[in-house]
Every structure is written in structure tokens, then in C-alpha cells.
mmCIF file of C-alpha atoms and ligand atoms in Angstrom:
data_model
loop_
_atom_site.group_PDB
_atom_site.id
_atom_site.type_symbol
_atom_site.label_atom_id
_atom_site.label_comp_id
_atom_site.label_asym_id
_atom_site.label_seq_id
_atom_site.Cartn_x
_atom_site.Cartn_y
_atom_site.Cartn_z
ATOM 1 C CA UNK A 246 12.459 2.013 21.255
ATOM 2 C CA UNK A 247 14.193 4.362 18.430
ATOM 3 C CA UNK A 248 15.251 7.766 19.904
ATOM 4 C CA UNK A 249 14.930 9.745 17.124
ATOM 5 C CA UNK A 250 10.794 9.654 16.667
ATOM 6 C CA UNK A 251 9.339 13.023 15.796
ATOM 7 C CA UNK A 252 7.087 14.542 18.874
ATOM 8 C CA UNK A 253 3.794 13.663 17.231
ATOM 9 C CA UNK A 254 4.350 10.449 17.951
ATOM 10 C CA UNK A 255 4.333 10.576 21.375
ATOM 11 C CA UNK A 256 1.716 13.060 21.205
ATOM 12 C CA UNK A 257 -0.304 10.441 18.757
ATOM 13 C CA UNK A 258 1.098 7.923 21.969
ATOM 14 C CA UNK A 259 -0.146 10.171 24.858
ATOM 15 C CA UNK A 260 -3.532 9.895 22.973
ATOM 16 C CA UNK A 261 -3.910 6.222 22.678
ATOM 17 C CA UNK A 262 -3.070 5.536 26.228
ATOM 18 C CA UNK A 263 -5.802 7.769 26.695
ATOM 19 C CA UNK A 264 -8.581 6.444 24.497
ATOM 20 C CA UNK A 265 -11.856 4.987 25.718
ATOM 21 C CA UNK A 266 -12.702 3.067 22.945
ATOM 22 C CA UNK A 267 -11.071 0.288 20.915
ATOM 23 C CA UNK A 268 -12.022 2.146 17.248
ATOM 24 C CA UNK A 269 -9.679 5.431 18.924
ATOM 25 C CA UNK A 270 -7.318 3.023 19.829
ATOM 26 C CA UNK A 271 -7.470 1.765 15.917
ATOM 27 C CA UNK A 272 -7.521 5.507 14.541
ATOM 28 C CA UNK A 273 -4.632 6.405 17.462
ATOM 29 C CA UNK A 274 -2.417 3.269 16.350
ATOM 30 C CA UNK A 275 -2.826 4.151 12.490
ATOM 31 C CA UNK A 276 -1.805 7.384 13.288
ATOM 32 C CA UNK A 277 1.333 6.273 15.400
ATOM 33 C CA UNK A 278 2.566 3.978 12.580
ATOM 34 C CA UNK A 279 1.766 6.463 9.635
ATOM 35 C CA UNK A 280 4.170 8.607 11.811
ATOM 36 C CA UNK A 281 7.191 6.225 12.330
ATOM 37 C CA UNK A 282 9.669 7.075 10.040
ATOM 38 C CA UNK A 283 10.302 3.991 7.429
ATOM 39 C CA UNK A 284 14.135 2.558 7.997
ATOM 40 C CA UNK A 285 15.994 -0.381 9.938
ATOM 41 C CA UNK A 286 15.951 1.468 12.912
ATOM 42 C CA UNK A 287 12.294 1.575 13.406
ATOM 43 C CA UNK A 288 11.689 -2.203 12.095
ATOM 44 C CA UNK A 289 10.441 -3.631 15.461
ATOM 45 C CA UNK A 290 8.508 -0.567 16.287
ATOM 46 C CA UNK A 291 6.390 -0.788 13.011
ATOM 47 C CA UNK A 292 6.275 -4.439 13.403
ATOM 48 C CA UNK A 293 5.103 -4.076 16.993
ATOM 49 C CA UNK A 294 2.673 -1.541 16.181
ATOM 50 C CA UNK A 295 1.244 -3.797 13.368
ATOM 51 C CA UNK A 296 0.404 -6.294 15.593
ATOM 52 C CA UNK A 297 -1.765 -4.354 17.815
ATOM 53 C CA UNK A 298 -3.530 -2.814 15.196
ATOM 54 C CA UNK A 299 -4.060 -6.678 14.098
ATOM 55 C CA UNK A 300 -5.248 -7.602 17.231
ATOM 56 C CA UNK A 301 -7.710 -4.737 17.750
ATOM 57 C CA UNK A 302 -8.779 -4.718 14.499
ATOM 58 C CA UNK A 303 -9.918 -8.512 15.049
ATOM 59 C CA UNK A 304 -11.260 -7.834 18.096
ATOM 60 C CA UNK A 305 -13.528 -5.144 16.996
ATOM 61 C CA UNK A 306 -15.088 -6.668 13.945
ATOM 62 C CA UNK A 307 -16.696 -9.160 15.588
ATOM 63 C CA UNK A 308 -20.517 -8.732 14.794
ATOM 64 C CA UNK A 309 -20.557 -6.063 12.423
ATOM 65 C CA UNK A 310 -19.527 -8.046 9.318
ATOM 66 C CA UNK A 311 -23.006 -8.279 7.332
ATOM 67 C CA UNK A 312 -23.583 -4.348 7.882
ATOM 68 C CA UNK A 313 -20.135 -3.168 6.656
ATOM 69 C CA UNK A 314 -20.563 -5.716 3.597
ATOM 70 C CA UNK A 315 -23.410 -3.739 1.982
ATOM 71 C CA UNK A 316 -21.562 -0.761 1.174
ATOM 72 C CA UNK A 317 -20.037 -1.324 -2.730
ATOM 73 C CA UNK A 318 -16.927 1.111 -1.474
ATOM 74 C CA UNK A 319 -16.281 -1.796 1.007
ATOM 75 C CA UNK A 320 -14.017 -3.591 -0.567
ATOM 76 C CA UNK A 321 -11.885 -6.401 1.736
ATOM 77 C CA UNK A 322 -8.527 -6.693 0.632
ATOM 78 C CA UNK A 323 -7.488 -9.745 -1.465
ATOM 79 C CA UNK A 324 -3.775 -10.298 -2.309
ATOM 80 C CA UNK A 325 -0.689 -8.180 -1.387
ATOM 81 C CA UNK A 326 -2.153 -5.336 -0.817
ATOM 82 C CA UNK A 327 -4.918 -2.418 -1.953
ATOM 83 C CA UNK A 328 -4.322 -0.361 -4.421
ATOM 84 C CA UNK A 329 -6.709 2.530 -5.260
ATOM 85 C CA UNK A 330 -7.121 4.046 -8.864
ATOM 86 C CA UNK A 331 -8.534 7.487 -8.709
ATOM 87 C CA UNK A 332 -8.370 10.470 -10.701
ATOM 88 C CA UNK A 333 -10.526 12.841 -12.875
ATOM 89 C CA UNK A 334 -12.973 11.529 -15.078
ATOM 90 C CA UNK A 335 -11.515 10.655 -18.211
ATOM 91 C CA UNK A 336 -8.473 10.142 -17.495
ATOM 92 C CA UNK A 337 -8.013 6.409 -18.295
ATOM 93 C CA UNK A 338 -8.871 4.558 -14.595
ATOM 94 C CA UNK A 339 -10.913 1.983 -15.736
ATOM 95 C CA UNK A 340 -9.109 1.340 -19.148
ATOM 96 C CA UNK A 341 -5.983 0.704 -16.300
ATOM 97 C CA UNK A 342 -8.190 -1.572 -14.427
ATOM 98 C CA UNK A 343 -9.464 -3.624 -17.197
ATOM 99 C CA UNK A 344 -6.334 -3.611 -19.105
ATOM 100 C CA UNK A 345 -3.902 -5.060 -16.023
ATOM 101 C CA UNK A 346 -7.082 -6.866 -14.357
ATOM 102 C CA UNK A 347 -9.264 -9.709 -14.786
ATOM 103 C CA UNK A 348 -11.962 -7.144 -13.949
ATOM 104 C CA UNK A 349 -14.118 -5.963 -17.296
ATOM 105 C CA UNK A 350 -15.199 -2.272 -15.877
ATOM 106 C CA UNK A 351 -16.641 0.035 -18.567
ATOM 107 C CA UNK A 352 -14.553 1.852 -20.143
ATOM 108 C CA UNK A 353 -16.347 4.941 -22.339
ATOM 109 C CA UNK A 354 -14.817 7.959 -24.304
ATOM 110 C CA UNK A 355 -17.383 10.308 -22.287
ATOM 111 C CA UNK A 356 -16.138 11.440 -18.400
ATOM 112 C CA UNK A 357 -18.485 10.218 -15.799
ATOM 113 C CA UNK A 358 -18.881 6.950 -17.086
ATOM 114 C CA UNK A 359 -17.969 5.052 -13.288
ATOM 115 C CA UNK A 360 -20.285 5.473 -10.591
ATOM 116 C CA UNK A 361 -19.258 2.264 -8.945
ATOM 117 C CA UNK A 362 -15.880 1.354 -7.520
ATOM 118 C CA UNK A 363 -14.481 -2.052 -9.155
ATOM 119 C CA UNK A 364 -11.498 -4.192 -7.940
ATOM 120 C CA UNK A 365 -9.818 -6.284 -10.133
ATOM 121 C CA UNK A 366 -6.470 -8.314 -9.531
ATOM 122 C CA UNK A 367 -3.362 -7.762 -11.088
ATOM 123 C CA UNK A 368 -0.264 -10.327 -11.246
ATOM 124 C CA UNK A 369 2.867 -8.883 -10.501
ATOM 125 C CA UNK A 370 5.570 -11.507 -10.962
ATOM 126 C CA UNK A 371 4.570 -14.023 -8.405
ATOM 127 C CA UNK A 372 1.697 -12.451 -6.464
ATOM 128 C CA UNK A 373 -1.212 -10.777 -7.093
ATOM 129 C CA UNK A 374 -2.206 -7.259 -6.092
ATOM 130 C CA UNK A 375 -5.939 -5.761 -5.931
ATOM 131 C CA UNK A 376 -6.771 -2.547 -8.042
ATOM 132 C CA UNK A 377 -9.610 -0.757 -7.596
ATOM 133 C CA UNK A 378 -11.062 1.176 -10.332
ATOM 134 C CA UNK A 379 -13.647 3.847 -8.785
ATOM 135 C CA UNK A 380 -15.997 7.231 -9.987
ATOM 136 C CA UNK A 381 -14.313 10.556 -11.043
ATOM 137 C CA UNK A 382 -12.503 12.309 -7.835
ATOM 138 C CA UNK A 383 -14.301 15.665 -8.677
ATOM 139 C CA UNK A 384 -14.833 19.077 -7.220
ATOM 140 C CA UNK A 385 -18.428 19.471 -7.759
ATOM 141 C CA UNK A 386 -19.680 15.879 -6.879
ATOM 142 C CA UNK A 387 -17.686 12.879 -4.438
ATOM 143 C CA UNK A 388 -19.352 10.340 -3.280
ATOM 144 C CA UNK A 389 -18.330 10.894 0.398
ATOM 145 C CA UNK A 390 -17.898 6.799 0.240
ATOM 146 C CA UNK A 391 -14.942 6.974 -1.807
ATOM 147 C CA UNK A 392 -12.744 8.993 0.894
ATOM 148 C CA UNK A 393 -13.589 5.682 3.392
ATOM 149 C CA UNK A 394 -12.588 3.951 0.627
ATOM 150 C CA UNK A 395 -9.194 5.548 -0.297
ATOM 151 C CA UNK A 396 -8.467 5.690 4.095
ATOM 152 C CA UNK A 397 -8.724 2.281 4.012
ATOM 153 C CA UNK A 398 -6.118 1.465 1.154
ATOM 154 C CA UNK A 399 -2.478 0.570 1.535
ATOM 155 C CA UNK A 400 -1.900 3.180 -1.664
ATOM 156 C CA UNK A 401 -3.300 4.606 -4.780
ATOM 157 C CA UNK A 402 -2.035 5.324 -8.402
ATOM 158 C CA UNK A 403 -3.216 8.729 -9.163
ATOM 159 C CA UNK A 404 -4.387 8.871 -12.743
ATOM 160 C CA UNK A 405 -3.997 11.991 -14.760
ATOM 161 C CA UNK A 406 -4.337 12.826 -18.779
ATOM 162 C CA UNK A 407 -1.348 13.831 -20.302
ATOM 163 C CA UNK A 408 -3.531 15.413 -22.967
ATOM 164 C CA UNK A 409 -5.834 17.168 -20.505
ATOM 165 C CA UNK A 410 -3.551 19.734 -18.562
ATOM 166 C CA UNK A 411 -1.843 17.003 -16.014
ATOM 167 C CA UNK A 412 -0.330 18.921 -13.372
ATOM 168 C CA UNK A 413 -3.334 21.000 -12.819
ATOM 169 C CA UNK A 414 -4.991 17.777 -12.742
ATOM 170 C CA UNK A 415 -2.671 16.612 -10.210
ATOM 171 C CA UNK A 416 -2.284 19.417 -8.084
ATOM 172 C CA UNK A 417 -6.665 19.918 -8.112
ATOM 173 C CA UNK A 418 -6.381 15.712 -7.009
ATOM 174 C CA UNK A 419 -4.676 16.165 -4.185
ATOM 175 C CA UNK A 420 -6.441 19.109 -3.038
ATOM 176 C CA UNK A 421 -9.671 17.170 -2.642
ATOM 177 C CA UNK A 422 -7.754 14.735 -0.764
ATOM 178 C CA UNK A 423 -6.634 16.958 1.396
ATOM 179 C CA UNK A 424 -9.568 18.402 2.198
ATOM 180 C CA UNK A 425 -10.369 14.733 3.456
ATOM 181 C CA UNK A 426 -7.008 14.570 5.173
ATOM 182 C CA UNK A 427 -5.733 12.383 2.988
ATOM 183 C CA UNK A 428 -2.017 13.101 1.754
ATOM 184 C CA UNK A 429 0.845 11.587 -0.136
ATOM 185 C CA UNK A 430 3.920 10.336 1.304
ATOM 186 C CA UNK A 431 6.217 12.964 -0.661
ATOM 187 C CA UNK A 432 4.441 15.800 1.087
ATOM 188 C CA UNK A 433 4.700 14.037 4.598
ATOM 189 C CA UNK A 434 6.967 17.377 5.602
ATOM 190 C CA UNK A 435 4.147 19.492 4.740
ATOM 191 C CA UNK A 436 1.541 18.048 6.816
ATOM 192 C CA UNK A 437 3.536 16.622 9.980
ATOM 193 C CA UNK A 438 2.340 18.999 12.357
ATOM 194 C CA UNK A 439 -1.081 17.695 12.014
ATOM 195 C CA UNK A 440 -2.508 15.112 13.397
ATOM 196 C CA UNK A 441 -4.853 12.512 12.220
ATOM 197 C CA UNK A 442 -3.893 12.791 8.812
ATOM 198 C CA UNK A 443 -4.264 9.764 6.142
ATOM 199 C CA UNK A 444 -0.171 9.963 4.749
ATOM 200 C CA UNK A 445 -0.299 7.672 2.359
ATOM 201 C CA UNK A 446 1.900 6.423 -0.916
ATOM 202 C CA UNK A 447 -0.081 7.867 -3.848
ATOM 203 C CA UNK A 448 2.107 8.033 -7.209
ATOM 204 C CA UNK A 449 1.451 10.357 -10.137
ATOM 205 C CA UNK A 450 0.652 8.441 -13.347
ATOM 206 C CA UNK A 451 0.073 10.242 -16.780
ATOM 207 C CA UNK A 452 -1.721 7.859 -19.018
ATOM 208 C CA UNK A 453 -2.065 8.550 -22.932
ATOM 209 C CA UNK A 454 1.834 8.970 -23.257
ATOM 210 C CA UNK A 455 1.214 6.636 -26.160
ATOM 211 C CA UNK A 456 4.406 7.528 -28.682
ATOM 212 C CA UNK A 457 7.913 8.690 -28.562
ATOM 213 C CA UNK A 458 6.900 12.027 -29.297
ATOM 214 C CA UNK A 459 4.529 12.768 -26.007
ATOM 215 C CA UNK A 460 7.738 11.103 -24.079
ATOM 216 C CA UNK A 461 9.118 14.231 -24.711
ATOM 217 C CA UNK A 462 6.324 16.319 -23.919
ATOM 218 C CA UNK A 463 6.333 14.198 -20.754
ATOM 219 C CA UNK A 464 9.920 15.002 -20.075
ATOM 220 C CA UNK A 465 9.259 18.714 -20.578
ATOM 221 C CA UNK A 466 6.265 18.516 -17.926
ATOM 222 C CA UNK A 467 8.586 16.709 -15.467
ATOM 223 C CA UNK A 468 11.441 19.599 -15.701
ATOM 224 C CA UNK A 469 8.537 21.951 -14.783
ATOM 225 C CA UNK A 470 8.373 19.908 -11.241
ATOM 226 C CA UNK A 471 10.808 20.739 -8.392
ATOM 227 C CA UNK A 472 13.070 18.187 -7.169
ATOM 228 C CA UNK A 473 15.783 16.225 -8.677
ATOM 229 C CA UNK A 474 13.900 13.177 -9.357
ATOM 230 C CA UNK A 475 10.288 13.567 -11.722
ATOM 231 C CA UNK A 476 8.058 11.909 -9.177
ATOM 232 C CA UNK A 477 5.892 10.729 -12.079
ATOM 233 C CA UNK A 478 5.270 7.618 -14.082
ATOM 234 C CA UNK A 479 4.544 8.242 -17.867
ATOM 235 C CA UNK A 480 1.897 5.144 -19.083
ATOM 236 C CA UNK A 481 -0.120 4.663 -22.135
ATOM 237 C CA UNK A 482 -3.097 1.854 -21.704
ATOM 238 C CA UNK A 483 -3.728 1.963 -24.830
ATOM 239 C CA UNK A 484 -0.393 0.963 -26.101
ATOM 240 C CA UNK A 485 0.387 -1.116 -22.831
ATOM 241 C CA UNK A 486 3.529 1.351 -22.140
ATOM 242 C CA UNK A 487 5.882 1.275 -18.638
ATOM 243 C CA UNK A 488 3.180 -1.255 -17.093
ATOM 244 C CA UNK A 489 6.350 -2.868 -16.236
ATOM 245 C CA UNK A 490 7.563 0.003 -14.530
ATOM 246 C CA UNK A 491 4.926 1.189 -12.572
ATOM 247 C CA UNK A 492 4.199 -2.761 -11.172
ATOM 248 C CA UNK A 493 7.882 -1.996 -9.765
ATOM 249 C CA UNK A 494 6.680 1.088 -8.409
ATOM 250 C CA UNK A 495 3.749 -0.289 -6.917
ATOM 251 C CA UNK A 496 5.505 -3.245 -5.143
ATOM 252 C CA UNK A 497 8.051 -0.578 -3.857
ATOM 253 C CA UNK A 498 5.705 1.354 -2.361
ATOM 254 C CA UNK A 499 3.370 -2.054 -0.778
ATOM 255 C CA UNK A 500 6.640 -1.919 1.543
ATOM 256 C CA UNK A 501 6.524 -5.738 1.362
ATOM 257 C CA UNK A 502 8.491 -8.513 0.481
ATOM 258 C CA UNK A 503 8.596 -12.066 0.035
ATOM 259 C CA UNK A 504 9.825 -15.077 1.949
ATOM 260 C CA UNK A 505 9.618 -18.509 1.076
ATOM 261 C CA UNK A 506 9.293 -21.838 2.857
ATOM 262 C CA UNK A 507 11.456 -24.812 2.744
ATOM 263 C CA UNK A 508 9.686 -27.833 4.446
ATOM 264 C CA UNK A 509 12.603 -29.898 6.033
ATOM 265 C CA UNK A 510 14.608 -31.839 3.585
ATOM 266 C CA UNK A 511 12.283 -30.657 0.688
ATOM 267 C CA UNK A 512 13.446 -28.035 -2.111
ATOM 268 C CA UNK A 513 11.097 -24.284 -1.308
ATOM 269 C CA UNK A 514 8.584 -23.517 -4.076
ATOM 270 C CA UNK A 515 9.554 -20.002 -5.857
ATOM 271 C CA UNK A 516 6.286 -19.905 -7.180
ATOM 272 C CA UNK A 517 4.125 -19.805 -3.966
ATOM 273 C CA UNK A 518 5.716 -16.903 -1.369
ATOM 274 C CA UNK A 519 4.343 -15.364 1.130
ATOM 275 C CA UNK A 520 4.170 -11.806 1.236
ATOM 276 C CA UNK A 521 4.957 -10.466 4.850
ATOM 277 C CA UNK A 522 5.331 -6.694 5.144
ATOM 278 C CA UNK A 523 9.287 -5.148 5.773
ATOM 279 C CA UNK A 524 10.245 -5.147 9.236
ATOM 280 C CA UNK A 525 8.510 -9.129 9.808
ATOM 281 C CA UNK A 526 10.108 -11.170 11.431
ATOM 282 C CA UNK A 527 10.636 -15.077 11.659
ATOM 283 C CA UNK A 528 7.770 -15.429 14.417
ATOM 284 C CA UNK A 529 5.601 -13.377 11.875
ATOM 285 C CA UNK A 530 6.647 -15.497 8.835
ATOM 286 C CA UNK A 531 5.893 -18.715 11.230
ATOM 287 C CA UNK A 532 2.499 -17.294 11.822
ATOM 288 C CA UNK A 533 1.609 -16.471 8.214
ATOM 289 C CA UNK A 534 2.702 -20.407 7.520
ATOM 290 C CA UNK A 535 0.547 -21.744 10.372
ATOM 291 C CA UNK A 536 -0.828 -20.072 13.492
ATOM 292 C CA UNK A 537 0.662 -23.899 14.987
ATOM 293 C CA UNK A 538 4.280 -23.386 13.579
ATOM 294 C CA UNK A 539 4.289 -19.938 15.791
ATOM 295 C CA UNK A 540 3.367 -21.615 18.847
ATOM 296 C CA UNK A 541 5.521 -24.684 18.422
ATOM 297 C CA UNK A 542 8.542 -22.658 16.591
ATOM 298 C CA UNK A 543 11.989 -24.458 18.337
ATOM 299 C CA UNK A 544 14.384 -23.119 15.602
ATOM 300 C CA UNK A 545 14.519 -21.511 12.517
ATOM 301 C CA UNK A 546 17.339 -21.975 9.797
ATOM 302 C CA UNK A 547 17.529 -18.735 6.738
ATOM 303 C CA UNK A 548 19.248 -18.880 3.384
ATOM 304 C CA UNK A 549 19.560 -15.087 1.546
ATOM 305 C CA UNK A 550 19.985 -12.288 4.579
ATOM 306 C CA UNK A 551 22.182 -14.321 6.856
ATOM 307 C CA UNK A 552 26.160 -14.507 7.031
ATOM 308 C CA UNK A 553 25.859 -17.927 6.260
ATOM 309 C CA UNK A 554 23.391 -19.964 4.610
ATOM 310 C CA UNK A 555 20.786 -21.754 6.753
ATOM 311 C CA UNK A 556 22.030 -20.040 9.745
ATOM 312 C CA UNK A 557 20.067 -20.588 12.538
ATOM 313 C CA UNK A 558 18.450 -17.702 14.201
ATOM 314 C CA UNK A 559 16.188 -16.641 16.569
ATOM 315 C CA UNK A 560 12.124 -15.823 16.081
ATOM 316 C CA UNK A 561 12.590 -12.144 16.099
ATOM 317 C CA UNK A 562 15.298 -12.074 13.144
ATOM 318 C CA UNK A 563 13.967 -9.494 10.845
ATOM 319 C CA UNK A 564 13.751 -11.117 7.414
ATOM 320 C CA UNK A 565 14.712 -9.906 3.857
ATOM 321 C CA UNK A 566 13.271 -9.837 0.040
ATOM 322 C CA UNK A 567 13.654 -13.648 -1.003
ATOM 323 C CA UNK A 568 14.974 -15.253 2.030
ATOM 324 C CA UNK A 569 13.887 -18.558 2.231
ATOM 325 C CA UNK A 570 13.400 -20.243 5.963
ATOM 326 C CA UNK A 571 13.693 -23.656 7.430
ATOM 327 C CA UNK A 572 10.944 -23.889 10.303
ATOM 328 C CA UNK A 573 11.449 -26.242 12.992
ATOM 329 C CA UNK A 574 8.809 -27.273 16.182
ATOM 330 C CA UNK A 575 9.064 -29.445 18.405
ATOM 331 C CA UNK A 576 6.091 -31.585 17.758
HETATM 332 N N1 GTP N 66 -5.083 7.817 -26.410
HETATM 333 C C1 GTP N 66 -5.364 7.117 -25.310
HETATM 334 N N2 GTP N 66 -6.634 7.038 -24.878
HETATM 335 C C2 GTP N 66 -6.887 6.321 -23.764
HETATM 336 C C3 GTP N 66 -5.850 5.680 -23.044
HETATM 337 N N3 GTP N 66 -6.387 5.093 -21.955
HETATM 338 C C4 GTP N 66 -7.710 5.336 -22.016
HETATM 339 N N4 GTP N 66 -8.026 6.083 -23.097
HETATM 340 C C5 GTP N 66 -9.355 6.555 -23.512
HETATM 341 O O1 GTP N 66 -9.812 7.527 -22.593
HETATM 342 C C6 GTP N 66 -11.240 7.463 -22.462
HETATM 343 C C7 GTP N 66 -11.652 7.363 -21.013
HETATM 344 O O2 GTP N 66 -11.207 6.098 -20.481
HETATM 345 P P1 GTP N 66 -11.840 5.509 -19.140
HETATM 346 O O3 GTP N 66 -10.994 4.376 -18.755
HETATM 347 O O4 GTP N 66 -13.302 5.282 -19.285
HETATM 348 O O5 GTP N 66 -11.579 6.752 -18.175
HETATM 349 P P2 GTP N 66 -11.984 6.888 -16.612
HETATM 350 O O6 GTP N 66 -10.868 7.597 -15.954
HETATM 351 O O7 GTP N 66 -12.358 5.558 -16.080
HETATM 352 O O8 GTP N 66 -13.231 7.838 -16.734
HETATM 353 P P3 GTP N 66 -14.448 8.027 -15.649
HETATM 354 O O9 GTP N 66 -14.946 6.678 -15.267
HETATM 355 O O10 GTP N 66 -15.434 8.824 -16.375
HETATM 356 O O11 GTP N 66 -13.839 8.775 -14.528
HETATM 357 C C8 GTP N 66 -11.670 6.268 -23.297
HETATM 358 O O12 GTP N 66 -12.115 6.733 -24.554
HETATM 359 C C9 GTP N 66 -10.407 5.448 -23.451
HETATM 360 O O13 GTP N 66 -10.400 4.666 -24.621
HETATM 361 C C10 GTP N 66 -4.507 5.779 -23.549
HETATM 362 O O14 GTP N 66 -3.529 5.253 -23.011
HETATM 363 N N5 GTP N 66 -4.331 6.516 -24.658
HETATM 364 MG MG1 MG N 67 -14.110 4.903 -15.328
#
């Protein structure tokens, strides 16, 4: 167990020990993990933690599928991960969607035009991500759905108009989320003395940067922000600008990474990885192959993070981006 793990944890800890039912066990968990700071150090902890979520989570949907279908803001994840668009109306959410997608959501030149969320999937290199287009985040009207839906995401891309007063639109954004205790990462400091809140990664994009000349007025708007870094991503749908960029971005902030298989005396396919989160190890990379391989690992061999190529190591070896590993079992 890491030493250095701020007190909320064990707080968040004390609490789950303590809960009577398996969803405050769930909502307990999520809390622990969203707490654990992200680095080596806390690899097996996160790891650990994700499997009990796993485990509950399995255990309590039994049942309950067809009712939790219904709802159009439940959305099962399909791909790497979930990614949420939201924003204020106008801003260019569902032109994002359909232009990265193979979804076709409406796209109008009037605000309001969403009142259904849409997911769509989105190839990133060599896997495929889900985005979710969904209505205007707004102060006078939210459907309360589209908080659930947001909770339940691994991240969201929040999408402002660089020609409709941006940082105001950002700052009035997260606001409303934070009314619904739903923060971004970069503000973690802010809100760590409270518990149960949603931290989340949620990255700034200003769409309609669509020529050299609004770079600059991008720039300008980024000196305006503290911090060394500007936090933001400048895009343009229309002209298909930095969508390069912010898929990096977005696979950063996923936290994942992939790992691919050789079969014994066969060559690995680069095309087909599988996407484990950081922090897996070779027993979680075994399971993702086949629940079998986990039970009947004997050995493991790794090419890419080792000190040697196809090194053999043991089933909690914490794998890297693009290692590829030899399974072995003994049947
Ligand atoms: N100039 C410019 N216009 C854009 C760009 N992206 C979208 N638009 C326009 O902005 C308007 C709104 O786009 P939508 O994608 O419908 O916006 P939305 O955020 O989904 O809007 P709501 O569903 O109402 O919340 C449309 O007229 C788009 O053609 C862009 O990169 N540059
Ligand atoms: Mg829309």
C-alpha cells in the first residue's frame, strides 16, 4: 500500500468498510480510485481497486438490465473508452460527432437543435473510441439525465465557440457541472476536501478556429488563462483542424494503453491490440485474452518494457504502451 495517499482516502476507505449495500460499496470504490493519485507508485492500488469495482459492478447488474436499457442517456460503453461531448448549444457538438463518427446526428445553424444524446465511434489509430454527442448543457433547462450520463463517462471534450465569448462559456460549463459534483481533473486541488465528487478528465476545446488568423485570436485567449501551459485545444470542424491533436489528447487522458499478443511461435498482429488500462498487469492482459489463459497462465515472456526481450516474468508485471506478450498454460 503507497504511504503517501491523501486522508480522504482513508476517509472514502473508512466508509466502504462501512457500507450496507453493494451500490455504496460501488459509489465508495469510485470515490477511492478517483482519489488515488495517478503515478507508478499507486499502479497496484488502482489496479486492485479496479477489480473490485469490476466484480461488484457484475454482481449488481444482474436483473436490472431491460429497465436501465430504456433510458436514451444509457449508453453502454463500446470501444476504449466513453467520451462525452457537451457544451452550450451551438457550439459545434454534433458537427464533432458526425464529422469524426460514423454517427449522422443533426447538425443545424440554430442552438437547441439536440434533444437526444448520440454516440458515434471514432478510430484513433488502431482502436476505436465512443463519442457521445448530447443536448445543450444550459442554465435554464438540463435534462437531469445527462448528469447520469456524464458520471458514468471515462471523460468529456468540453465544446466551446471561439466566436461566442469562450471562456465565459467555459467557466458557465463547469459551473453547472459542479453544481452536479462533477469536476475536471485540473481543478482536483480545488475540490479535494470534498467527498463524493465526480473528478473527471474534461478538456477545453474551442471549435470554429477555422484560419490562421483566429489562431491568433486563440493564442491571445490562452495568455488570458493562468498557468504555464494553455489547457485548451483550438479545433475547427468545419475545416477538419488539430483532430489529430486532440485524438492524442483524448487517448492521453483514457489512461490506457495497448498490449499485443504473440501466440507461440506466431508473429503478434499490430493491427488487433488490446486496450488494458495503465497500471494492468500480465494476469489482467491474460484475462482480457481469455478468462482460460488467466486460470491456466504458467509463464509469460514480454518484448518492449523488459531489460531484455521476451523476458520471462511473473503475472503481476505491470505492462507498458506496445509491449507485446508471449502467454504460456499449462494445458
Ligand atoms: N465556422 C464554423 N462553424 C461551425 C463549425 N462547427 C460547427 N459549425 C456550425 O455551428 C452551428 C452549430 O453546429 P451544431 O453541431 O449543430 O452545434 P451543437 O453544439 O450540436 O448545437 P446544439 O445541438 O444546439 O447544442 C452549425 O451551423 C454548424 O455548421 C466550425 O468549425 N466552424
Ligand atoms: Mg447538437
Amino acid at each position: 500500500m503507497p504511504t503517501n495517499l491523501p486522508p480522504d482516502y482513508y476517509k472514502a476507505e473508512k466508509q466502504f468498510r462501512e457500507a450496507a449495500t453493494n451500490q455504496e460499496r460501488i459509489a465508495w470504490l469510485e470515490e477511492m480510485y478517483s482519489i488515488v493519485p495517478k503515478h507508478k507508485g499507486t499502479d497496484h492500488l488502482r489496479a486492485d481497486l479496479r477489480r473490485k469495482l469490476s466484480k461488484l459492478k457484475t454482481a449488481s447488474e444482474g436483473g436490472k438490465g431491460a429497465a436501465r436499457q430504456s433510458s436514451a442517456y444509457h449508453i453502454d460503453t463500446e470501444g476504449a473508452g466513453q467520451v462525452v461531448v457537451l457544451g452550450p448549444a451551438n457550439a459545434g457538438k454534433s458537427a464533432l460527432v458526425a464529422a469524426l463518427t460514423n454517427a449522422d446526428p443533426e447538425v443545424e445553424a440554430y442552438p437547441f437543435s439536440t434533444w437526444v444524446p448520440t454516440p458515434g465511434m471514432w478510430k484513433i489509430e488502431n482502436i476505436q473510441v465512443q463519442l457521445i454527442d448530447t443536448p445543450p448543457l444550459d442554465a435554464d433547462f438540463v435534462d437531469p439525465e445527462l448528469f447520469n450520463l456524464i458520471h458514468r463517462a471515462d471523460m468529456a471534450l468540453l465544446i466551446v465557440d471561439l466566436l461566442a465569448d469562450p471562456i465565459g462559456q467555459i467557466e458557465d460549463t463547469l459551473a453547472l457541472l459542479a453544481e452536479r459534483r462533477i469536476v475536471p481533473e485540473y481543478l482536483r486541488d480545488e475540490y479535494e476536501d470534498e467527498l463524493r465528487m465526480k473528478i473527471m478528465p474534461i478538456i477545453g476545446v474551442v471549435n470554429k478556429t477555422d484560419t490562421d488568423a483566429q489562431d491568433k485570436d486563440f493564442e491571445v485567449l490562452c495568455e488570458l488563462l493562468e498557468g504555464e501551459e494553455c489547457p485548451l485545444i483550438p479545433i475547427s470542424v468545419m475545416k477538419a483542424r488539430n483532430f489529430g491533436r486532440l485524438a492524442q489528447s483524448v487517448y492521453r487522458n483514457l489512461g490506457i494503453m495497448r498490449v499485443y499478443s504473440r501466440p507461440p511461435g506466431a508473429e503478434p498482429n499490430f493491427n488487433l491490440p488490446f486496450v488494458l488500462q495503465h497500471g494492468s498487469t500480465v494476469e489482467d492482459f491474460a484475462e482480457k485474452v481469455h478468462q482460460d489463459f488467466k486460470e491456466n497462465l504458467k509463464s509469460a515472456r514480454v518484448w518492449g518494457s523488459t531489460t531484455f526481450e521476451g523476458q520471462m516474468v511473473s503475472r503481476d508485471y505491470v505492462l507498458s504502451e506496445g509491449d507485446v506478450v508471449e502467454l504460456k498454460t499449462d494445458r
